[in-house]
Amino acid sequence: AVQANMILANGCLAWMSPQESPWFGYEPPQGRDTDGARRWLSEATERTRQEMALSNFYTAIHEFYLDRSAFGTSALYVEPGARRPLNVQCWPVGTFVIDEDAEGNVDTVIREFELTVRQAMQKFGARCSGRVQDMAGQGGAKLHEKVKFLHCIVPRTREEMAAGQDAPSQMPVASIYLERETKHVCRVSGYEEMPVMVSRYLEWGSGLGSLYGWSP
């Protein structure tokens, strides 16, 4: 079974997103197909390919295919990186839950993850809860204690976007980080579009299964 899963995942990688050869390209929409548009989109395609090659995309997408092949459901998260333009993460199966919109598209993902106190301070700084800041102040072994967080990625309503006080809170997809034990909100921001790509190998609907995929 392990070998079969590797073969399937490697086949998906080689056929759908091979690192060695071009597998996607941008083209102008109908009615705007001009030489200038084609040149601009060709350059954009090449730059995107280069950035993806310099990032950890291909390492993460391989793990993504392994999860998809073995468990039927996988999630790939893409965000701007601190050390590189793209930071790509394959979220482990069992650490996230999903929900669909009225058309069956995944529009909600909530993930549980752990950070050490030191990592939490690096990520959220003064926005950490008083409990985490106190542990950081003690230093030593306290810096390496684990703290559980939730990352909630959910759609905003038009009313919520209209009531937003700044640009991140007016974006259509909300991003909320909170400390699980204290329910302290560490960061609220947003995305222009869904940053998590969720794949289900087979999705037979709630009548026969659930929101999650069926693997081979």
PDB file of C-alpha atoms in Angstrom:
ATOM      1  CA  ALA A   1       0.000   0.000   0.000  1.00  0.00           C
ATOM      2  CA  VAL A   2       2.828   2.411   0.809  1.00  0.00           C
ATOM      3  CA  GLN A   3       4.521   1.707  -2.515  1.00  0.00           C
ATOM      4  CA  ALA A   4       1.242   2.070  -4.410  1.00  0.00           C
ATOM      5  CA  ASN A   5       0.609   5.430  -2.738  1.00  0.00           C
ATOM      6  CA  MET A   6       4.082   6.648  -3.699  1.00  0.00           C
ATOM      7  CA  ILE A   7       3.528   5.580  -7.313  1.00  0.00           C
ATOM      8  CA  LEU A   8       0.192   7.396  -7.498  1.00  0.00           C
ATOM      9  CA  ALA A   9       1.562  10.576  -5.867  1.00  0.00           C
ATOM     10  CA  ASN A  10       4.655  10.580  -8.085  1.00  0.00           C
ATOM     11  CA  GLY A  11       2.449  10.102 -11.138  1.00  0.00           C
ATOM     12  CA  CYS A  12       0.282  13.073 -10.124  1.00  0.00           C
ATOM     13  CA  LEU A  13       3.406  15.191  -9.647  1.00  0.00           C
ATOM     14  CA  ALA A  14       4.920  14.165 -12.971  1.00  0.00           C
ATOM     15  CA  TRP A  15       1.736  14.638 -15.018  1.00  0.00           C
ATOM     16  CA  MET A  16       0.041  17.619 -13.365  1.00  0.00           C
ATOM     17  CA  SER A  17       2.825  19.843 -11.997  1.00  0.00           C
ATOM     18  CA  PRO A  18       6.271  18.654 -13.203  1.00  0.00           C
ATOM     19  CA  GLN A  19       9.155  20.804 -12.031  1.00  0.00           C
ATOM     20  CA  GLU A  20      11.257  19.995 -15.101  1.00  0.00           C
ATOM     21  CA  SER A  21       8.844  21.267 -17.762  1.00  0.00           C
ATOM     22  CA  PRO A  22       6.266  24.071 -18.182  1.00  0.00           C
ATOM     23  CA  TRP A  23       2.818  22.985 -17.003  1.00  0.00           C
ATOM     24  CA  PHE A  24       0.864  26.253 -16.970  1.00  0.00           C
ATOM     25  CA  GLY A  25       0.761  29.584 -18.767  1.00  0.00           C
ATOM     26  CA  TYR A  26      -1.230  32.819 -18.744  1.00  0.00           C
ATOM     27  CA  GLU A  27      -3.253  33.800 -21.796  1.00  0.00           C
ATOM     28  CA  PRO A  28      -5.286  36.942 -22.516  1.00  0.00           C
ATOM     29  CA  PRO A  29      -9.068  36.719 -22.160  1.00  0.00           C
ATOM     30  CA  GLN A  30     -11.285  36.649 -25.209  1.00  0.00           C
ATOM     31  CA  GLY A  31     -11.523  40.037 -26.869  1.00  0.00           C
ATOM     32  CA  ARG A  32      -8.213  41.288 -25.445  1.00  0.00           C
ATOM     33  CA  ASP A  33      -5.848  39.088 -27.422  1.00  0.00           C
ATOM     34  CA  THR A  34      -3.227  41.574 -28.595  1.00  0.00           C
ATOM     35  CA  ASP A  35       0.511  41.217 -29.160  1.00  0.00           C
ATOM     36  CA  GLY A  36       1.216  43.474 -26.187  1.00  0.00           C
ATOM     37  CA  ALA A  37      -1.038  41.467 -23.890  1.00  0.00           C
ATOM     38  CA  ARG A  38       0.559  38.199 -25.000  1.00  0.00           C
ATOM     39  CA  ARG A  39       4.095  39.539 -24.405  1.00  0.00           C
ATOM     40  CA  TRP A  40       3.141  40.842 -20.945  1.00  0.00           C
ATOM     41  CA  LEU A  41       1.454  37.580 -19.921  1.00  0.00           C
ATOM     42  CA  SER A  42       4.331  35.522 -21.314  1.00  0.00           C
ATOM     43  CA  GLU A  43       6.746  37.477 -19.103  1.00  0.00           C
ATOM     44  CA  ALA A  44       4.386  37.089 -16.123  1.00  0.00           C
ATOM     45  CA  THR A  45       4.241  33.330 -16.735  1.00  0.00           C
ATOM     46  CA  GLU A  46       8.035  33.035 -16.774  1.00  0.00           C
ATOM     47  CA  ARG A  47       8.450  35.122 -13.623  1.00  0.00           C
ATOM     48  CA  THR A  48       5.820  33.045 -11.816  1.00  0.00           C
ATOM     49  CA  ARG A  49       7.559  29.817 -12.820  1.00  0.00           C
ATOM     50  CA  GLN A  50      10.869  31.161 -11.514  1.00  0.00           C
ATOM     51  CA  GLU A  51       9.399  32.228  -8.188  1.00  0.00           C
ATOM     52  CA  MET A  52       7.702  28.865  -7.731  1.00  0.00           C
ATOM     53  CA  ALA A  53      10.962  27.069  -8.488  1.00  0.00           C
ATOM     54  CA  LEU A  54      12.808  29.198  -5.914  1.00  0.00           C
ATOM     55  CA  SER A  55      10.150  28.550  -3.264  1.00  0.00           C
ATOM     56  CA  ASN A  56       9.271  25.315  -1.463  1.00  0.00           C
ATOM     57  CA  PHE A  57       6.258  24.759  -3.732  1.00  0.00           C
ATOM     58  CA  TYR A  58       7.445  21.495  -5.287  1.00  0.00           C
ATOM     59  CA  THR A  59       8.389  19.976  -1.939  1.00  0.00           C
ATOM     60  CA  ALA A  60       4.985  20.877  -0.505  1.00  0.00           C
ATOM     61  CA  ILE A  61       2.985  19.791  -3.577  1.00  0.00           C
ATOM     62  CA  HIS A  62       4.573  16.325  -3.437  1.00  0.00           C
ATOM     63  CA  GLU A  63       3.394  15.911   0.154  1.00  0.00           C
ATOM     64  CA  PHE A  64       0.013  17.283  -0.964  1.00  0.00           C
ATOM     65  CA  TYR A  65      -0.309  14.501  -3.556  1.00  0.00           C
ATOM     66  CA  LEU A  66       0.728  11.873  -0.992  1.00  0.00           C
ATOM     67  CA  ASP A  67      -2.027  13.000   1.400  1.00  0.00           C
ATOM     68  CA  ARG A  68      -4.577  13.218  -1.415  1.00  0.00           C
ATOM     69  CA  SER A  69      -3.739   9.724  -2.629  1.00  0.00           C
ATOM     70  CA  ALA A  70      -3.704   8.105   0.817  1.00  0.00           C
ATOM     71  CA  PHE A  71      -6.469   9.925   2.685  1.00  0.00           C
ATOM     72  CA  GLY A  72      -8.587  11.420  -0.091  1.00  0.00           C
ATOM     73  CA  THR A  73      -8.310  15.015   1.168  1.00  0.00           C
ATOM     74  CA  SER A  74      -5.368  17.414   1.225  1.00  0.00           C
ATOM     75  CA  ALA A  75      -4.817  21.124   1.796  1.00  0.00           C
ATOM     76  CA  LEU A  76      -2.113  23.404   0.380  1.00  0.00           C
ATOM     77  CA  TYR A  77      -1.680  26.881   1.869  1.00  0.00           C
ATOM     78  CA  VAL A  78       0.189  29.664   0.053  1.00  0.00           C
ATOM     79  CA  GLU A  79       1.243  32.947   1.653  1.00  0.00           C
ATOM     80  CA  PRO A  80       3.951  35.591   1.150  1.00  0.00           C
ATOM     81  CA  GLY A  81       7.178  34.423   2.779  1.00  0.00           C
ATOM     82  CA  ALA A  82       9.588  36.304   4.989  1.00  0.00           C
ATOM     83  CA  ARG A  83      12.705  34.766   3.406  1.00  0.00           C
ATOM     84  CA  ARG A  84      11.274  34.153  -0.075  1.00  0.00           C
ATOM     85  CA  PRO A  85       8.343  35.526  -2.084  1.00  0.00           C
ATOM     86  CA  LEU A  86       6.216  32.404  -1.533  1.00  0.00           C
ATOM     87  CA  ASN A  87       5.837  30.213   1.543  1.00  0.00           C
ATOM     88  CA  VAL A  88       3.896  27.033   0.745  1.00  0.00           C
ATOM     89  CA  GLN A  89       2.638  24.617   3.398  1.00  0.00           C
ATOM     90  CA  CYS A  90       0.950  21.251   3.087  1.00  0.00           C
ATOM     91  CA  TRP A  91      -1.273  21.107   6.161  1.00  0.00           C
ATOM     92  CA  PRO A  92      -1.262  17.619   7.727  1.00  0.00           C
ATOM     93  CA  VAL A  93      -4.433  15.571   7.432  1.00  0.00           C
ATOM     94  CA  GLY A  94      -6.262  15.599  10.771  1.00  0.00           C
ATOM     95  CA  THR A  95      -5.234  19.144  11.710  1.00  0.00           C
ATOM     96  CA  PHE A  96      -7.921  20.954   9.698  1.00  0.00           C
ATOM     97  CA  VAL A  97     -11.661  20.926   9.031  1.00  0.00           C
ATOM     98  CA  ILE A  98     -13.448  22.264   5.966  1.00  0.00           C
ATOM     99  CA  ASP A  99     -16.856  23.473   4.855  1.00  0.00           C
ATOM    100  CA  GLU A 100     -18.433  24.174   1.469  1.00  0.00           C
ATOM    101  CA  ASP A 101     -20.475  26.982  -0.014  1.00  0.00           C
ATOM    102  CA  ALA A 102     -23.836  26.458  -1.718  1.00  0.00           C
ATOM    103  CA  GLU A 103     -22.092  25.328  -4.924  1.00  0.00           C
ATOM    104  CA  GLY A 104     -19.925  22.703  -3.231  1.00  0.00           C
ATOM    105  CA  ASN A 105     -16.682  24.715  -3.256  1.00  0.00           C
ATOM    106  CA  VAL A 106     -14.531  24.724  -0.136  1.00  0.00           C
ATOM    107  CA  ASP A 107     -14.785  28.259   1.260  1.00  0.00           C
ATOM    108  CA  THR A 108     -13.989  27.615   4.933  1.00  0.00           C
ATOM    109  CA  VAL A 109     -10.893  26.019   6.474  1.00  0.00           C
ATOM    110  CA  ILE A 110     -10.026  25.973  10.175  1.00  0.00           C
ATOM    111  CA  ARG A 111      -6.654  24.579  11.181  1.00  0.00           C
ATOM    112  CA  GLU A 112      -5.154  23.724  14.571  1.00  0.00           C
ATOM    113  CA  PHE A 113      -1.384  24.038  14.940  1.00  0.00           C
ATOM    114  CA  GLU A 114       1.285  24.459  17.588  1.00  0.00           C
ATOM    115  CA  LEU A 115       4.026  27.046  18.053  1.00  0.00           C
ATOM    116  CA  THR A 116       6.626  27.318  20.742  1.00  0.00           C
ATOM    117  CA  VAL A 117       6.414  30.459  22.854  1.00  0.00           C
ATOM    118  CA  ARG A 118       9.467  31.783  21.016  1.00  0.00           C
ATOM    119  CA  GLN A 119       7.859  31.139  17.616  1.00  0.00           C
ATOM    120  CA  ALA A 120       4.569  32.696  18.739  1.00  0.00           C
ATOM    121  CA  MET A 121       6.373  35.877  19.776  1.00  0.00           C
ATOM    122  CA  GLN A 122       8.147  35.970  16.412  1.00  0.00           C
ATOM    123  CA  LYS A 123       4.848  35.564  14.552  1.00  0.00           C
ATOM    124  CA  PHE A 124       2.511  37.764  16.616  1.00  0.00           C
ATOM    125  CA  GLY A 125       4.748  39.880  18.858  1.00  0.00           C
ATOM    126  CA  ALA A 126       2.853  42.095  21.303  1.00  0.00           C
ATOM    127  CA  ARG A 127      -0.437  40.717  19.981  1.00  0.00           C
ATOM    128  CA  CYS A 128       0.179  37.462  21.856  1.00  0.00           C
ATOM    129  CA  SER A 129      -1.913  36.824  24.956  1.00  0.00           C
ATOM    130  CA  GLY A 130      -0.639  37.992  28.330  1.00  0.00           C
ATOM    131  CA  ARG A 131      -0.044  34.335  29.219  1.00  0.00           C
ATOM    132  CA  VAL A 132       2.322  33.809  26.294  1.00  0.00           C
ATOM    133  CA  GLN A 133       4.106  37.116  26.888  1.00  0.00           C
ATOM    134  CA  ASP A 134       4.650  36.193  30.551  1.00  0.00           C
ATOM    135  CA  MET A 135       6.143  32.846  29.518  1.00  0.00           C
ATOM    136  CA  ALA A 136       8.399  34.613  27.028  1.00  0.00           C
ATOM    137  CA  GLY A 137       9.539  37.005  29.757  1.00  0.00           C
ATOM    138  CA  GLN A 138      10.606  34.081  31.951  1.00  0.00           C
ATOM    139  CA  GLY A 139      12.928  32.834  29.211  1.00  0.00           C
ATOM    140  CA  GLY A 140      14.802  29.549  29.461  1.00  0.00           C
ATOM    141  CA  ALA A 141      12.741  26.391  29.005  1.00  0.00           C
ATOM    142  CA  LYS A 142       9.522  28.421  28.906  1.00  0.00           C
ATOM    143  CA  LEU A 143      10.472  29.671  25.444  1.00  0.00           C
ATOM    144  CA  HIS A 144      10.195  26.122  24.101  1.00  0.00           C
ATOM    145  CA  GLU A 145       6.838  25.219  25.581  1.00  0.00           C
ATOM    146  CA  LYS A 146       4.156  24.527  22.969  1.00  0.00           C
ATOM    147  CA  VAL A 147       0.999  26.622  22.607  1.00  0.00           C
ATOM    148  CA  LYS A 148      -1.999  25.613  20.458  1.00  0.00           C
ATOM    149  CA  PHE A 149      -3.498  28.067  17.979  1.00  0.00           C
ATOM    150  CA  LEU A 150      -6.372  28.056  15.505  1.00  0.00           C
ATOM    151  CA  HIS A 151      -6.211  29.664  12.071  1.00  0.00           C
ATOM    152  CA  CYS A 152      -9.724  30.354  10.798  1.00  0.00           C
ATOM    153  CA  ILE A 153     -10.102  31.187   7.105  1.00  0.00           C
ATOM    154  CA  VAL A 154     -13.735  32.017   6.412  1.00  0.00           C
ATOM    155  CA  PRO A 155     -15.744  34.069   3.895  1.00  0.00           C
ATOM    156  CA  ARG A 156     -16.947  37.544   4.867  1.00  0.00           C
ATOM    157  CA  THR A 157     -20.417  38.791   4.058  1.00  0.00           C
ATOM    158  CA  ARG A 158     -20.879  42.014   2.104  1.00  0.00           C
ATOM    159  CA  GLU A 159     -22.077  43.679   5.295  1.00  0.00           C
ATOM    160  CA  GLU A 160     -18.918  42.658   7.144  1.00  0.00           C
ATOM    161  CA  MET A 161     -16.710  43.973   4.343  1.00  0.00           C
ATOM    162  CA  ALA A 162     -18.616  47.266   4.216  1.00  0.00           C
ATOM    163  CA  ALA A 163     -18.224  47.686   7.981  1.00  0.00           C
ATOM    164  CA  GLY A 164     -14.468  47.026   7.889  1.00  0.00           C
ATOM    165  CA  GLN A 165     -12.255  49.745   9.309  1.00  0.00           C
ATOM    166  CA  ASP A 166      -9.183  49.030   7.164  1.00  0.00           C
ATOM    167  CA  ALA A 167      -8.180  47.277   3.954  1.00  0.00           C
ATOM    168  CA  PRO A 168      -7.504  43.789   5.483  1.00  0.00           C
ATOM    169  CA  SER A 169     -10.888  43.741   7.211  1.00  0.00           C
ATOM    170  CA  GLN A 170     -12.607  44.683   3.939  1.00  0.00           C
ATOM    171  CA  MET A 171     -11.224  41.701   2.019  1.00  0.00           C
ATOM    172  CA  PRO A 172     -13.652  38.946   0.998  1.00  0.00           C
ATOM    173  CA  VAL A 173     -11.829  36.173   2.877  1.00  0.00           C
ATOM    174  CA  ALA A 174     -11.139  36.642   6.596  1.00  0.00           C
ATOM    175  CA  SER A 175      -8.029  35.318   8.351  1.00  0.00           C
ATOM    176  CA  ILE A 176      -8.265  35.011  12.137  1.00  0.00           C
ATOM    177  CA  TYR A 177      -5.548  33.638  14.391  1.00  0.00           C
ATOM    178  CA  LEU A 178      -6.480  32.855  17.969  1.00  0.00           C
ATOM    179  CA  GLU A 179      -4.893  31.087  20.922  1.00  0.00           C
ATOM    180  CA  ARG A 180      -7.003  28.029  21.592  1.00  0.00           C
ATOM    181  CA  GLU A 181      -6.795  27.798  25.387  1.00  0.00           C
ATOM    182  CA  THR A 182      -7.399  31.462  26.194  1.00  0.00           C
ATOM    183  CA  LYS A 183      -9.490  32.242  23.056  1.00  0.00           C
ATOM    184  CA  HIS A 184      -7.308  35.341  22.684  1.00  0.00           C
ATOM    185  CA  VAL A 185      -7.383  36.781  19.155  1.00  0.00           C
ATOM    186  CA  CYS A 186      -3.821  37.352  17.961  1.00  0.00           C
ATOM    187  CA  ARG A 187      -4.430  38.684  14.459  1.00  0.00           C
ATOM    188  CA  VAL A 188      -7.325  39.544  12.169  1.00  0.00           C
ATOM    189  CA  SER A 189      -6.603  40.191   8.494  1.00  0.00           C
ATOM    190  CA  GLY A 190      -7.823  38.968   5.129  1.00  0.00           C
ATOM    191  CA  TYR A 191      -7.166  37.710   1.621  1.00  0.00           C
ATOM    192  CA  GLU A 192      -8.352  38.760  -1.820  1.00  0.00           C
ATOM    193  CA  GLU A 193      -9.030  35.107  -2.618  1.00  0.00           C
ATOM    194  CA  MET A 194      -8.954  31.732  -0.876  1.00  0.00           C
ATOM    195  CA  PRO A 195      -5.310  30.956   0.041  1.00  0.00           C
ATOM    196  CA  VAL A 196      -5.942  27.268   0.773  1.00  0.00           C
ATOM    197  CA  MET A 197      -6.306  24.813  -2.083  1.00  0.00           C
ATOM    198  CA  VAL A 198      -8.267  21.791  -0.859  1.00  0.00           C
ATOM    199  CA  SER A 199      -8.401  18.720  -3.077  1.00  0.00           C
ATOM    200  CA  ARG A 200     -10.711  15.744  -2.672  1.00  0.00           C
ATOM    201  CA  TYR A 201      -9.749  12.627  -4.686  1.00  0.00           C
ATOM    202  CA  LEU A 202     -13.433  11.702  -4.993  1.00  0.00           C
ATOM    203  CA  GLU A 203     -16.193  13.756  -3.405  1.00  0.00           C
ATOM    204  CA  TRP A 204     -19.501  11.919  -3.450  1.00  0.00           C
ATOM    205  CA  GLY A 205     -21.462  14.452  -1.421  1.00  0.00           C
ATOM    206  CA  SER A 206     -23.082  14.210   1.978  1.00  0.00           C
ATOM    207  CA  GLY A 207     -25.542  11.567   0.779  1.00  0.00           C
ATOM    208  CA  LEU A 208     -22.874   8.874   0.658  1.00  0.00           C
ATOM    209  CA  GLY A 209     -20.062  10.247   2.744  1.00  0.00           C
ATOM    210  CA  SER A 210     -19.148  13.693   3.964  1.00  0.00           C
ATOM    211  CA  LEU A 211     -17.361  16.855   2.941  1.00  0.00           C
ATOM    212  CA  TYR A 212     -14.105  14.948   2.798  1.00  0.00           C
ATOM    213  CA  GLY A 213     -12.703  12.943  -0.069  1.00  0.00           C
ATOM    214  CA  TRP A 214     -12.588   9.195  -0.724  1.00  0.00           C
ATOM    215  CA  SER A 215      -9.154   7.866  -1.612  1.00  0.00           C
ATOM    216  CA  PRO A 216      -8.440   4.854  -3.886  1.00  0.00           C
TER     217      PRO A 216
END
